[in-house]
CSV table of C-alpha atoms in Angstrom, one decimal:
chain,number,residue,atom,x,y,z
A,1351,MET,CA,109.0,98.0,63.0
A,1352,THR,CA,109.8,99.4,66.4
A,1353,GLU,CA,113.6,100.2,67.4
A,1354,PRO,CA,115.5,97.6,69.7
A,1355,ILE,CA,115.7,98.5,72.9
A,1356,LEU,CA,119.0,96.3,73.2
A,1357,CYS,CA,121.1,95.3,70.4
A,1358,ALA,CA,124.6,93.6,69.6
A,1359,GLN,CA,126.2,94.4,66.2
A,1360,SER,CA,128.6,91.5,65.4
A,1361,VAL,CA,130.5,91.5,69.1
A,1362,ALA,CA,133.6,89.5,69.5
A,1363,PHE,CA,135.3,89.1,72.8
A,1364,SER,CA,138.4,87.0,74.6
A,1365,TYR,CA,139.3,86.0,77.7
A,1366,GLY,CA,143.7,86.6,77.0
A,1367,THR,CA,143.8,84.0,73.7
A,1368,ARG,CA,140.8,81.9,74.5
A,1369,ARG,CA,138.0,83.4,72.3
A,1370,ILE,CA,134.5,82.9,73.9
A,1371,LEU,CA,132.4,85.2,71.2
A,1372,VAL,CA,132.7,86.0,67.2
A,1373,ASP,CA,130.4,87.7,65.3
A,1374,ALA,CA,127.6,87.4,68.1
A,1375,SER,CA,124.6,89.6,67.0
A,1376,LEU,CA,121.1,90.2,69.4
A,1377,SER,CA,118.3,92.6,68.4
A,1378,VAL,CA,115.7,93.0,71.4
A,1379,ALA,CA,112.5,94.8,71.3
A,1380,PRO,CA,111.1,96.6,73.5
A,1381,GLY,CA,108.5,94.4,76.0
A,1382,THR,CA,109.7,91.2,74.8
A,1383,VAL,CA,111.3,88.2,76.8
A,1384,VAL,CA,114.1,86.6,75.3
A,1385,GLY,CA,116.1,83.3,76.8
A,1386,LEU,CA,119.4,82.4,75.9
A,1387,LEU,CA,120.2,78.7,75.9
A,1388,GLY,CA,123.1,76.4,75.2
A,1389,PRO,CA,125.8,74.6,76.9
A,1390,ASN,CA,127.8,75.5,79.9
A,1391,GLY,CA,131.1,77.5,78.7
A,1392,THR,CA,129.3,78.5,75.4
A,1393,GLY,CA,129.6,82.5,76.3
A,1394,LYS,CA,125.6,83.1,77.4
A,1395,SER,CA,126.8,85.1,80.6
A,1396,THR,CA,129.9,86.9,78.4
A,1397,LEU,CA,127.0,88.0,75.9
A,1398,LEU,CA,125.0,89.1,79.4
A,1399,GLY,CA,128.1,90.8,80.5
A,1400,LEU,CA,128.5,92.6,77.2
A,1401,LEU,CA,124.6,93.3,76.9
A,1402,ALA,CA,124.7,95.0,80.6
A,1403,GLY,CA,127.9,97.2,79.7
A,1404,ASP,CA,129.9,95.5,82.5
A,1405,LEU,CA,132.5,94.0,79.5
A,1406,ALA,CA,133.3,95.9,76.2
A,1407,PRO,CA,133.7,93.7,73.5
A,1408,SER,CA,136.8,93.6,71.6
A,1409,SER,CA,134.9,94.3,68.1
A,1410,GLY,CA,131.1,95.1,67.3
A,1411,GLN,CA,129.1,97.4,69.1
A,1412,VAL,CA,126.3,97.1,71.9
A,1413,THR,CA,123.6,99.7,71.9
A,1414,LEU,CA,120.7,100.6,74.4
A,1415,ALA,CA,117.7,102.4,73.6
A,1416,GLY,CA,119.8,103.5,70.3
A,1417,ARG,CA,123.0,104.9,72.2
A,1418,PRO,CA,126.4,103.1,72.4
A,1419,MET,CA,126.6,101.2,75.4
A,1420,GLU,CA,130.0,103.1,76.2
A,1421,SER,CA,128.2,106.6,75.8
A,1422,TYR,CA,125.9,106.1,79.1
A,1423,SER,CA,127.1,106.9,82.7
A,1424,ARG,CA,127.2,104.5,85.3
A,1425,THR,CA,124.0,106.3,86.5
A,1426,GLU,CA,122.1,106.5,83.6
A,1427,LEU,CA,123.5,102.8,82.5
A,1428,ALA,CA,121.9,101.5,85.9
A,1429,ARG,CA,118.2,103.5,85.0
A,1430,MET,CA,118.0,101.7,81.9
A,1431,ARG,CA,119.2,98.2,83.0
A,1432,ALA,CA,119.2,96.1,85.9
A,1433,VAL,CA,121.4,92.7,86.1
A,1434,MET,CA,121.1,89.7,88.2
A,1435,PRO,CA,124.0,87.7,88.1
A,1436,GLN,CA,124.3,84.0,88.6
A,1437,THR,CA,125.7,84.0,92.1
A,1438,SER,CA,124.5,86.1,95.1
A,1439,ASP,CA,127.3,86.5,97.5
A,1440,PHE,CA,127.2,89.2,99.8
A,1441,PRO,CA,130.0,89.5,101.8
A,1442,PHE,CA,128.6,92.1,104.5
A,1443,ALA,CA,125.7,91.3,106.9
A,1444,TYR,CA,123.4,93.8,105.4
A,1445,THR,CA,119.6,93.0,106.2
A,1446,VAL,CA,117.7,91.8,103.1
A,1447,ALA,CA,115.1,95.1,103.1
A,1448,ASP,CA,118.7,97.3,102.9
A,1449,ILE,CA,119.7,94.7,100.0
A,1450,VAL,CA,116.7,95.6,98.2
A,1451,HIS,CA,116.5,99.5,98.8
A,1452,MET,CA,119.9,99.7,97.0
A,1453,GLY,CA,118.0,99.0,94.0
A,1454,ARG,CA,117.1,102.5,94.3
A,1455,ALA,CA,120.7,103.7,94.9
A,1456,CYS,CA,120.7,105.1,91.5
A,1457,TRP,CA,117.1,107.3,91.6
A,1458,ASP,CA,116.6,110.7,93.1
A,1459,ASP,CA,113.5,109.1,95.6
A,1460,SER,CA,112.3,110.7,98.5
A,1461,PRO,CA,113.0,108.3,101.5
A,1462,THR,CA,109.3,107.9,101.6
A,1463,GLU,CA,109.3,107.1,97.9
A,1464,ALA,CA,112.2,104.4,98.0
A,1465,ALA,CA,110.9,102.8,101.0
A,1466,GLN,CA,107.2,102.3,99.0
A,1467,ILE,CA,109.1,100.8,96.3
A,1468,THR,CA,111.2,98.4,98.4
A,1469,THR,CA,108.6,97.3,100.1
A,1470,GLN,CA,106.2,96.3,97.0
A,1471,ALA,CA,109.5,94.5,95.6
A,1472,MET,CA,109.9,92.8,98.3
A,1473,ARG,CA,106.0,91.6,98.4
A,1474,ALA,CA,106.2,91.1,94.3
A,1475,THR,CA,108.9,88.5,95.4
A,1476,ASP,CA,107.8,87.2,98.4
A,1477,VAL,CA,110.8,87.8,100.6
A,1478,MET,CA,108.8,90.6,103.0
A,1479,SER,CA,109.2,87.8,105.5
A,1480,LEU,CA,113.1,87.8,105.4
A,1481,ALA,CA,113.0,91.9,105.1
A,1482,GLU,CA,114.9,92.3,108.6
A,1483,ARG,CA,117.1,89.2,108.4
A,1484,GLU,CA,120.8,89.6,107.3
A,1485,VAL,CA,121.3,88.1,103.7
A,1486,THR,CA,125.1,86.4,105.2
A,1487,ARG,CA,122.5,83.4,107.3
A,1488,LEU,CA,120.3,82.9,104.4
A,1489,SER,CA,120.1,79.9,102.0
A,1490,GLY,CA,121.3,80.2,98.2
A,1491,GLY,CA,117.6,80.4,96.6
A,1492,GLU,CA,116.6,82.7,99.5
A,1493,ARG,CA,119.4,85.2,98.7
A,1494,ALA,CA,118.8,84.5,94.8
A,1495,ARG,CA,115.5,85.9,95.7
A,1496,VAL,CA,116.9,88.9,97.4
A,1497,THR,CA,118.4,90.0,94.3
A,1498,LEU,CA,115.8,89.5,91.9
A,1499,ALA,CA,113.8,92.1,94.5
A,1500,ARG,CA,117.0,94.5,94.3
A,1501,VAL,CA,116.8,94.2,89.7
A,1502,VAL,CA,112.6,94.7,90.7
A,1503,ALA,CA,113.1,98.0,92.8
A,1504,GLN,CA,115.7,99.1,90.8
A,1505,GLN,CA,112.9,99.4,88.4
A,1506,ALA,CA,115.3,99.7,85.0
A,1507,ARG,CA,113.9,99.6,81.2
A,1508,VAL,CA,115.9,96.4,80.9
A,1509,VAL,CA,116.1,93.6,82.7
A,1510,LEU,CA,119.2,91.0,82.4
A,1511,LEU,CA,118.9,87.6,84.6
A,1512,ASP,CA,121.7,85.1,84.3
A,1513,GLU,CA,120.1,81.8,85.7
A,1514,PRO,CA,117.3,83.3,87.9
A,1515,THR,CA,116.0,80.1,89.1
A,1516,ALA,CA,119.6,77.8,89.4
A,1517,ALA,CA,119.0,78.0,93.2
A,1518,LEU,CA,115.3,77.4,93.7
A,1519,ILE,CA,113.4,74.9,94.5
A,1520,LEU,CA,110.7,73.9,91.4
A,1521,ARG,CA,107.7,75.0,93.5
A,1522,ILE,CA,109.9,78.5,93.7
A,1523,ARG,CA,111.1,78.4,90.1
A,1524,ASN,CA,107.5,78.8,89.1
A,1525,GLU,CA,106.2,81.3,91.5
A,1526,GLN,CA,109.5,83.5,90.7
A,1527,TRP,CA,108.9,83.3,86.7
A,1528,ASN,CA,104.9,84.3,87.5
A,1529,SER,CA,106.0,87.3,89.6
A,1530,ALA,CA,108.6,88.5,86.9
A,1531,GLY,CA,106.1,88.1,84.7
A,1532,ALA,CA,103.5,90.1,86.4
A,1533,TRP,CA,105.5,92.9,87.2
A,1534,HIS,CA,107.2,92.9,83.7
A,1535,THR,CA,103.6,93.3,82.4
A,1536,ARG,CA,102.9,96.1,84.8
A,1537,ALA,CA,106.2,97.6,84.2
A,1538,GLY,CA,106.0,98.1,80.6
A,1539,PRO,CA,108.6,99.0,78.1
């Protein structure tokens, strides 16, 4: 049996006195796609935060590639996992190309290599035509596609998407899932 790439073992988490997760466990094998389904307010985003290493469990442990999440430096963590949050808010007027390029910040690329990977990610997510536009002037769906392009450019082993299609129209949702599936297949575990 293959060792899990991502594992949560009996994790618990509370916001103050409000318990969100109690004894939650999950094991994800390399190369698999897993969806978390459930009603609003049941802790799906909190579990993703724990799996991303953005939140620390009050009990239990999260491991990534067999290592405790807290043992990773921020750079190591960024190279191992990429996260697409529910909302894509950009407070500064960066261009789309700049935002996607930020996915390469954790890597020691040459400028040429970073530009090539950024371009590939924008093509894969159909945001190339937006490359020079300011992200503050994009629609919610366009911002979501730009955020996905940044995640793709990051080339992490684990990708965590929190409601990745919520801001997209149905046609774009299908295209995005097809694009993400093709990217996942090419990237491999």
